[in-house]
Amino acid sequence: MAFSALKLGCYVQVGLPTVSSSSSTSGPLYSNSTILVSPFGALVSVYSKHFLYETDFAWATPGPAFIALDLPFPPSSPFHSDRGRAFRLAPAICMDLNPKDFVAPFEAFEFASFAKQEKVDIVACSMSWLDSEPPRATAEEGEEEEGRTEWEKVHRTLGYWVMRMEPLMESRVAFVGCNRVGREGDTIFTGSSCAIELQDRPTVIKYATKRKEEVILAKVRLPPRED
């Protein structure tokens, strides 16, 4: 992570399990987390997933809250020379986008409401989002998706993520989602990593396909800052 951040001159966010000790328990605490590394290779933040998915409960402890981070622009940014400028990023992990435990009201929009309240510029979401339309086990690879454009394969997933950002509509906040691809046992992930500007009509700046591991490069405009 540090090597990549130094090489590219940018922030790097990576999802991984973390462990910490606790005086209130007899053993270590495990969390589903993201780590953010600075352009200079230093650890900036560890965020632990606040809303756990059903498979997380077997091993992970929920993080205490959502967080927002004020970060100076990296050397690779044209705004780096303006030392007084910074941007605000809210990290998220997969289930954080959904209603808590799938029990809270759909329109509560807990994470997006937090991001709006904190006036974030970027939402950076690391995901292992499942495919809601997986191919049949008996189908040949790609057989059921023949004849569909790449956009037709991903637009429902992107549409749902945008829907969960409803409180941020018209804000020009940038939503950046990085999702896993491929299979793990019988579990199929849906790819579709993307960069989206949340305008009055959300604009998909760039997206990856559903089945292949890809790198996407996207330039987004951040919300105007109040002086």
PDB file of C-alpha atoms in Angstrom:
ATOM      1  CA  MET A   1       0.000   0.000   0.000  1.00  0.00           C
ATOM      2  CA  ALA A   2       2.711   2.463   1.003  1.00  0.00           C
ATOM      3  CA  PHE A   3       4.730   1.600  -2.109  1.00  0.00           C
ATOM      4  CA  SER A   4       1.740   2.235  -4.381  1.00  0.00           C
ATOM      5  CA  ALA A   5       0.910   5.516  -2.645  1.00  0.00           C
ATOM      6  CA  LEU A   6       4.499   6.743  -2.968  1.00  0.00           C
ATOM      7  CA  LYS A   7       4.810   5.596  -6.575  1.00  0.00           C
ATOM      8  CA  LEU A   8       1.556   7.207  -7.699  1.00  0.00           C
ATOM      9  CA  GLY A   9       1.671  10.244  -5.412  1.00  0.00           C
ATOM     10  CA  CYS A  10      -1.881   9.657  -4.227  1.00  0.00           C
ATOM     11  CA  TYR A  11      -3.999   8.331  -1.390  1.00  0.00           C
ATOM     12  CA  VAL A  12      -4.588   4.576  -1.381  1.00  0.00           C
ATOM     13  CA  GLN A  13      -7.573   2.946   0.321  1.00  0.00           C
ATOM     14  CA  VAL A  14      -7.527  -0.821   0.847  1.00  0.00           C
ATOM     15  CA  GLY A  15     -10.035  -3.109   2.534  1.00  0.00           C
ATOM     16  CA  LEU A  16      -8.756  -5.794   4.902  1.00  0.00           C
ATOM     17  CA  PRO A  17      -9.490  -7.412   8.275  1.00  0.00           C
ATOM     18  CA  THR A  18      -7.885  -5.757  11.294  1.00  0.00           C
ATOM     19  CA  VAL A  19      -7.359  -6.912  14.872  1.00  0.00           C
ATOM     20  CA  SER A  20      -7.115  -4.943  18.088  1.00  0.00           C
ATOM     21  CA  SER A  21      -7.027  -5.703  21.798  1.00  0.00           C
ATOM     22  CA  SER A  22      -9.772  -4.710  24.216  1.00  0.00           C
ATOM     23  CA  SER A  23      -9.658  -4.421  27.989  1.00  0.00           C
ATOM     24  CA  SER A  24     -13.330  -5.393  28.193  1.00  0.00           C
ATOM     25  CA  THR A  25     -13.014  -8.781  26.493  1.00  0.00           C
ATOM     26  CA  SER A  26     -10.914 -11.870  26.979  1.00  0.00           C
ATOM     27  CA  GLY A  27      -9.597 -11.915  23.431  1.00  0.00           C
ATOM     28  CA  PRO A  28      -8.779  -9.747  20.419  1.00  0.00           C
ATOM     29  CA  LEU A  29     -11.401  -7.840  18.451  1.00  0.00           C
ATOM     30  CA  TYR A  30     -11.569  -8.341  14.698  1.00  0.00           C
ATOM     31  CA  SER A  31     -13.012  -5.757  12.326  1.00  0.00           C
ATOM     32  CA  ASN A  32     -13.847  -5.483   8.650  1.00  0.00           C
ATOM     33  CA  SER A  33     -11.852  -2.354   7.866  1.00  0.00           C
ATOM     34  CA  THR A  34     -10.356  -0.030   5.302  1.00  0.00           C
ATOM     35  CA  ILE A  35      -6.920   1.499   5.676  1.00  0.00           C
ATOM     36  CA  LEU A  36      -6.085   4.852   4.116  1.00  0.00           C
ATOM     37  CA  VAL A  37      -2.437   5.606   3.298  1.00  0.00           C
ATOM     38  CA  SER A  38      -1.141   9.081   2.420  1.00  0.00           C
ATOM     39  CA  PRO A  39       0.785  10.000  -0.764  1.00  0.00           C
ATOM     40  CA  PHE A  40       3.913   9.860   1.401  1.00  0.00           C
ATOM     41  CA  GLY A  41       3.293   6.281   2.526  1.00  0.00           C
ATOM     42  CA  ALA A  42       2.058   7.104   6.038  1.00  0.00           C
ATOM     43  CA  LEU A  43      -1.011   5.596   7.680  1.00  0.00           C
ATOM     44  CA  VAL A  44      -3.786   8.198   7.770  1.00  0.00           C
ATOM     45  CA  SER A  45      -6.779   6.315   9.107  1.00  0.00           C
ATOM     46  CA  VAL A  46      -8.312   2.937   9.871  1.00  0.00           C
ATOM     47  CA  TYR A  47     -12.079   2.813   9.434  1.00  0.00           C
ATOM     48  CA  SER A  48     -14.033  -0.188  10.737  1.00  0.00           C
ATOM     49  CA  LYS A  49     -17.278  -1.103   8.995  1.00  0.00           C
ATOM     50  CA  HIS A  50     -20.168   0.374  10.966  1.00  0.00           C
ATOM     51  CA  PHE A  51     -23.051  -1.653   9.488  1.00  0.00           C
ATOM     52  CA  LEU A  52     -22.208  -5.358   9.363  1.00  0.00           C
ATOM     53  CA  TYR A  53     -23.520  -7.788   6.744  1.00  0.00           C
ATOM     54  CA  GLU A  54     -24.844 -11.178   7.873  1.00  0.00           C
ATOM     55  CA  THR A  55     -21.558 -13.000   7.180  1.00  0.00           C
ATOM     56  CA  ASP A  56     -19.601 -10.363   9.148  1.00  0.00           C
ATOM     57  CA  PHE A  57     -21.312 -11.182  12.439  1.00  0.00           C
ATOM     58  CA  ALA A  58     -19.498 -14.525  12.655  1.00  0.00           C
ATOM     59  CA  TRP A  59     -16.134 -12.827  13.144  1.00  0.00           C
ATOM     60  CA  ALA A  60     -16.244  -9.018  13.110  1.00  0.00           C
ATOM     61  CA  THR A  61     -17.059  -6.289  15.609  1.00  0.00           C
ATOM     62  CA  PRO A  62     -18.895  -3.255  14.184  1.00  0.00           C
ATOM     63  CA  GLY A  63     -17.086   0.049  14.104  1.00  0.00           C
ATOM     64  CA  PRO A  64     -18.492   2.713  16.455  1.00  0.00           C
ATOM     65  CA  ALA A  65     -19.502   5.260  13.814  1.00  0.00           C
ATOM     66  CA  PHE A  66     -19.105   6.585  10.289  1.00  0.00           C
ATOM     67  CA  ILE A  67     -16.184   8.978   9.867  1.00  0.00           C
ATOM     68  CA  ALA A  68     -15.163  11.913   7.669  1.00  0.00           C
ATOM     69  CA  LEU A  69     -11.539  12.862   7.010  1.00  0.00           C
ATOM     70  CA  ASP A  70     -10.107  16.239   6.029  1.00  0.00           C
ATOM     71  CA  LEU A  71      -7.185  15.571   3.690  1.00  0.00           C
ATOM     72  CA  PRO A  72      -4.712  17.863   1.917  1.00  0.00           C
ATOM     73  CA  PHE A  73      -4.648  17.471  -1.838  1.00  0.00           C
ATOM     74  CA  PRO A  74      -1.905  15.041  -2.958  1.00  0.00           C
ATOM     75  CA  PRO A  75       1.147  16.099  -5.008  1.00  0.00           C
ATOM     76  CA  SER A  76      -0.505  14.648  -8.112  1.00  0.00           C
ATOM     77  CA  SER A  77      -3.403  17.132  -7.824  1.00  0.00           C
ATOM     78  CA  PRO A  78      -3.419  20.547  -9.536  1.00  0.00           C
ATOM     79  CA  PHE A  79      -4.678  21.940  -6.207  1.00  0.00           C
ATOM     80  CA  HIS A  80      -1.632  20.727  -4.279  1.00  0.00           C
ATOM     81  CA  SER A  81       0.120  24.107  -4.499  1.00  0.00           C
ATOM     82  CA  ASP A  82      -2.780  25.748  -2.654  1.00  0.00           C
ATOM     83  CA  ARG A  83      -1.691  24.720   0.834  1.00  0.00           C
ATOM     84  CA  GLY A  84      -4.841  26.074   2.433  1.00  0.00           C
ATOM     85  CA  ARG A  85      -7.097  23.744   0.477  1.00  0.00           C
ATOM     86  CA  ALA A  86      -8.233  20.322   1.547  1.00  0.00           C
ATOM     87  CA  PHE A  87     -11.011  17.924   0.676  1.00  0.00           C
ATOM     88  CA  ARG A  88     -13.250  15.842   2.905  1.00  0.00           C
ATOM     89  CA  LEU A  89     -13.587  12.103   2.335  1.00  0.00           C
ATOM     90  CA  ALA A  90     -15.997   9.628   3.904  1.00  0.00           C
ATOM     91  CA  PRO A  91     -14.864   5.992   3.639  1.00  0.00           C
ATOM     92  CA  ALA A  92     -17.492   3.261   3.541  1.00  0.00           C
ATOM     93  CA  ILE A  93     -17.625  -0.515   3.227  1.00  0.00           C
ATOM     94  CA  CYS A  94     -20.348  -2.298   1.274  1.00  0.00           C
ATOM     95  CA  MET A  95     -23.213  -2.807   3.765  1.00  0.00           C
ATOM     96  CA  ASP A  96     -22.692   0.721   5.099  1.00  0.00           C
ATOM     97  CA  LEU A  97     -24.728   1.888   2.095  1.00  0.00           C
ATOM     98  CA  ASN A  98     -27.754  -0.198   3.087  1.00  0.00           C
ATOM     99  CA  PRO A  99     -30.321   0.266   5.874  1.00  0.00           C
ATOM    100  CA  LYS A 100     -28.856  -1.003   9.146  1.00  0.00           C
ATOM    101  CA  ASP A 101     -29.407  -4.782   9.403  1.00  0.00           C
ATOM    102  CA  PHE A 102     -31.899  -4.416   6.512  1.00  0.00           C
ATOM    103  CA  VAL A 103     -34.380  -3.499   9.266  1.00  0.00           C
ATOM    104  CA  ALA A 104     -34.053   0.291   9.459  1.00  0.00           C
ATOM    105  CA  PRO A 105     -36.385   2.299   7.189  1.00  0.00           C
ATOM    106  CA  PHE A 106     -35.132   2.351   3.603  1.00  0.00           C
ATOM    107  CA  GLU A 107     -35.511   6.126   3.488  1.00  0.00           C
ATOM    108  CA  ALA A 108     -33.337   6.666   6.586  1.00  0.00           C
ATOM    109  CA  PHE A 109     -30.251   6.741   4.323  1.00  0.00           C
ATOM    110  CA  GLU A 110     -27.990   6.611   7.388  1.00  0.00           C
ATOM    111  CA  PHE A 111     -24.624   6.801   5.669  1.00  0.00           C
ATOM    112  CA  ALA A 112     -25.617   9.303   2.982  1.00  0.00           C
ATOM    113  CA  SER A 113     -27.302  11.507   5.587  1.00  0.00           C
ATOM    114  CA  PHE A 114     -24.092  11.464   7.619  1.00  0.00           C
ATOM    115  CA  ALA A 115     -22.067  12.379   4.529  1.00  0.00           C
ATOM    116  CA  LYS A 116     -24.431  15.262   3.774  1.00  0.00           C
ATOM    117  CA  GLN A 117     -24.257  16.549   7.340  1.00  0.00           C
ATOM    118  CA  GLU A 118     -20.447  16.419   7.249  1.00  0.00           C
ATOM    119  CA  LYS A 119     -20.345  18.147   3.834  1.00  0.00           C
ATOM    120  CA  VAL A 120     -18.037  15.560   2.333  1.00  0.00           C
ATOM    121  CA  ASP A 121     -16.555  15.937  -1.132  1.00  0.00           C
ATOM    122  CA  ILE A 122     -15.891  12.264  -1.878  1.00  0.00           C
ATOM    123  CA  VAL A 123     -17.477   9.003  -0.780  1.00  0.00           C
ATOM    124  CA  ALA A 124     -14.980   6.146  -1.223  1.00  0.00           C
ATOM    125  CA  CYS A 125     -16.659   2.769  -0.845  1.00  0.00           C
ATOM    126  CA  SER A 126     -14.750  -0.532  -0.793  1.00  0.00           C
ATOM    127  CA  MET A 127     -17.063  -3.439  -1.547  1.00  0.00           C
ATOM    128  CA  SER A 128     -17.627  -7.147  -1.978  1.00  0.00           C
ATOM    129  CA  TRP A 129     -21.082  -6.567  -3.460  1.00  0.00           C
ATOM    130  CA  LEU A 130     -22.908  -9.708  -4.528  1.00  0.00           C
ATOM    131  CA  ASP A 131     -24.358 -10.268  -7.980  1.00  0.00           C
ATOM    132  CA  SER A 132     -28.156 -10.043  -7.859  1.00  0.00           C
ATOM    133  CA  GLU A 133     -28.314 -11.631 -11.326  1.00  0.00           C
ATOM    134  CA  PRO A 134     -25.699 -14.408 -11.198  1.00  0.00           C
ATOM    135  CA  PRO A 135     -25.400 -16.761 -14.163  1.00  0.00           C
ATOM    136  CA  ARG A 136     -26.814 -20.246 -13.704  1.00  0.00           C
ATOM    137  CA  ALA A 137     -24.265 -22.787 -12.503  1.00  0.00           C
ATOM    138  CA  THR A 138     -24.940 -24.831 -15.651  1.00  0.00           C
ATOM    139  CA  ALA A 139     -24.374 -21.917 -18.020  1.00  0.00           C
ATOM    140  CA  GLU A 140     -21.134 -21.411 -19.880  1.00  0.00           C
ATOM    141  CA  GLU A 141     -19.074 -18.401 -18.789  1.00  0.00           C
ATOM    142  CA  GLY A 142     -20.744 -15.314 -20.281  1.00  0.00           C
ATOM    143  CA  GLU A 143     -23.414 -17.347 -22.099  1.00  0.00           C
ATOM    144  CA  GLU A 144     -26.395 -15.730 -20.340  1.00  0.00           C
ATOM    145  CA  GLU A 145     -25.011 -12.225 -20.885  1.00  0.00           C
ATOM    146  CA  GLU A 146     -24.465 -12.479 -24.637  1.00  0.00           C
ATOM    147  CA  GLY A 147     -26.193  -9.739 -26.575  1.00  0.00           C
ATOM    148  CA  ARG A 148     -26.194  -7.294 -23.652  1.00  0.00           C
ATOM    149  CA  THR A 149     -23.998  -4.215 -23.657  1.00  0.00           C
ATOM    150  CA  GLU A 150     -21.600  -3.672 -20.765  1.00  0.00           C
ATOM    151  CA  TRP A 151     -23.821  -0.814 -19.582  1.00  0.00           C
ATOM    152  CA  GLU A 152     -26.890  -3.065 -19.573  1.00  0.00           C
ATOM    153  CA  LYS A 153     -24.996  -5.500 -17.348  1.00  0.00           C
ATOM    154  CA  VAL A 154     -24.012  -2.932 -14.717  1.00  0.00           C
ATOM    155  CA  HIS A 155     -26.647  -0.186 -14.743  1.00  0.00           C
ATOM    156  CA  ARG A 156     -28.971  -1.776 -12.161  1.00  0.00           C
ATOM    157  CA  THR A 157     -26.154  -2.067  -9.629  1.00  0.00           C
ATOM    158  CA  LEU A 158     -24.963   1.484 -10.247  1.00  0.00           C
ATOM    159  CA  GLY A 159     -28.556   2.687 -10.052  1.00  0.00           C
ATOM    160  CA  TYR A 160     -28.991   1.118  -6.622  1.00  0.00           C
ATOM    161  CA  TRP A 161     -25.792   2.668  -5.286  1.00  0.00           C
ATOM    162  CA  VAL A 162     -26.921   6.063  -6.557  1.00  0.00           C
ATOM    163  CA  MET A 163     -30.344   5.538  -4.974  1.00  0.00           C
ATOM    164  CA  ARG A 164     -28.669   4.950  -1.606  1.00  0.00           C
ATOM    165  CA  MET A 165     -26.927   8.331  -1.986  1.00  0.00           C
ATOM    166  CA  GLU A 166     -30.262  10.162  -2.358  1.00  0.00           C
ATOM    167  CA  PRO A 167     -29.567  12.811   0.353  1.00  0.00           C
ATOM    168  CA  LEU A 168     -26.463  13.826  -1.623  1.00  0.00           C
ATOM    169  CA  MET A 169     -28.257  14.407  -4.910  1.00  0.00           C
ATOM    170  CA  GLU A 170     -27.472  17.797  -6.508  1.00  0.00           C
ATOM    171  CA  SER A 171     -24.449  18.195  -4.206  1.00  0.00           C
ATOM    172  CA  ARG A 172     -21.834  17.214  -6.829  1.00  0.00           C
ATOM    173  CA  VAL A 173     -20.260  14.896  -4.277  1.00  0.00           C
ATOM    174  CA  ALA A 174     -18.190  12.238  -6.039  1.00  0.00           C
ATOM    175  CA  PHE A 175     -19.150   8.633  -5.304  1.00  0.00           C
ATOM    176  CA  VAL A 176     -16.273   6.229  -5.948  1.00  0.00           C
ATOM    177  CA  GLY A 177     -17.052   2.530  -5.600  1.00  0.00           C
ATOM    178  CA  CYS A 178     -14.484  -0.243  -5.862  1.00  0.00           C
ATOM    179  CA  ASN A 179     -16.070  -3.680  -5.988  1.00  0.00           C
ATOM    180  CA  ARG A 180     -14.731  -7.200  -6.087  1.00  0.00           C
ATOM    181  CA  VAL A 181     -15.105  -9.414  -9.166  1.00  0.00           C
ATOM    182  CA  GLY A 182     -15.140 -13.166  -9.690  1.00  0.00           C
ATOM    183  CA  ARG A 183     -16.211 -16.030  -7.475  1.00  0.00           C
ATOM    184  CA  GLU A 184     -15.511 -17.445  -4.044  1.00  0.00           C
ATOM    185  CA  GLY A 185     -17.102 -20.867  -3.827  1.00  0.00           C
ATOM    186  CA  ASP A 186     -20.743 -20.393  -4.806  1.00  0.00           C
ATOM    187  CA  THR A 187     -20.610 -16.650  -4.173  1.00  0.00           C
ATOM    188  CA  ILE A 188     -20.430 -14.389  -7.235  1.00  0.00           C
ATOM    189  CA  PHE A 189     -19.435 -10.732  -7.009  1.00  0.00           C
ATOM    190  CA  THR A 190     -20.771  -8.127  -9.386  1.00  0.00           C
ATOM    191  CA  GLY A 191     -17.802  -5.875 -10.228  1.00  0.00           C
ATOM    192  CA  SER A 192     -19.106  -2.593 -11.671  1.00  0.00           C
ATOM    193  CA  SER A 193     -16.576  -0.319  -9.936  1.00  0.00           C
ATOM    194  CA  CYS A 194     -17.364   3.284 -10.792  1.00  0.00           C
ATOM    195  CA  ALA A 195     -16.909   7.019 -10.350  1.00  0.00           C
ATOM    196  CA  ILE A 196     -20.152   9.020 -10.298  1.00  0.00           C
ATOM    197  CA  GLU A 197     -20.886  12.718  -9.784  1.00  0.00           C
ATOM    198  CA  LEU A 198     -24.056  13.124  -7.730  1.00  0.00           C
ATOM    199  CA  GLN A 199     -25.654  16.012  -9.588  1.00  0.00           C
ATOM    200  CA  ASP A 200     -29.364  16.718 -10.150  1.00  0.00           C
ATOM    201  CA  ARG A 201     -28.974  14.050 -12.809  1.00  0.00           C
ATOM    202  CA  PRO A 202     -26.198  11.731 -11.583  1.00  0.00           C
ATOM    203  CA  THR A 203     -23.358  11.491 -14.080  1.00  0.00           C
ATOM    204  CA  VAL A 204     -21.429   8.239 -14.435  1.00  0.00           C
ATOM    205  CA  ILE A 205     -17.912   9.416 -15.242  1.00  0.00           C
ATOM    206  CA  LYS A 206     -16.408   5.955 -15.620  1.00  0.00           C
ATOM    207  CA  TYR A 207     -17.332   2.372 -14.797  1.00  0.00           C
ATOM    208  CA  ALA A 208     -15.722  -1.035 -14.937  1.00  0.00           C
ATOM    209  CA  THR A 209     -17.380  -4.112 -16.369  1.00  0.00           C
ATOM    210  CA  LYS A 210     -19.094  -6.793 -14.338  1.00  0.00           C
ATOM    211  CA  ARG A 211     -16.818  -9.792 -14.762  1.00  0.00           C
ATOM    212  CA  LYS A 212     -13.251  -8.545 -15.368  1.00  0.00           C
ATOM    213  CA  GLU A 213     -10.683  -7.069 -13.024  1.00  0.00           C
ATOM    214  CA  GLU A 214      -9.963  -3.566 -14.308  1.00  0.00           C
ATOM    215  CA  VAL A 215      -8.351  -0.247 -13.444  1.00  0.00           C
ATOM    216  CA  ILE A 216     -10.430   2.835 -14.184  1.00  0.00           C
ATOM    217  CA  LEU A 217      -9.141   6.403 -14.343  1.00  0.00           C
ATOM    218  CA  ALA A 218     -11.700   9.146 -13.805  1.00  0.00           C
ATOM    219  CA  LYS A 219     -11.597  12.908 -13.356  1.00  0.00           C
ATOM    220  CA  VAL A 220     -14.399  14.238 -11.165  1.00  0.00           C
ATOM    221  CA  ARG A 221     -15.390  17.743 -10.151  1.00  0.00           C
ATOM    222  CA  LEU A 222     -15.726  18.311  -6.428  1.00  0.00           C
ATOM    223  CA  PRO A 223     -18.487  20.385  -4.827  1.00  0.00           C
ATOM    224  CA  PRO A 224     -17.839  24.127  -4.569  1.00  0.00           C
ATOM    225  CA  ARG A 225     -16.450  24.938  -1.141  1.00  0.00           C
ATOM    226  CA  GLU A 226     -17.920  27.641   1.042  1.00  0.00           C
ATOM    227  CA  ASP A 227     -15.309  30.179   2.141  1.00  0.00           C
TER     228      ASP A 227
END
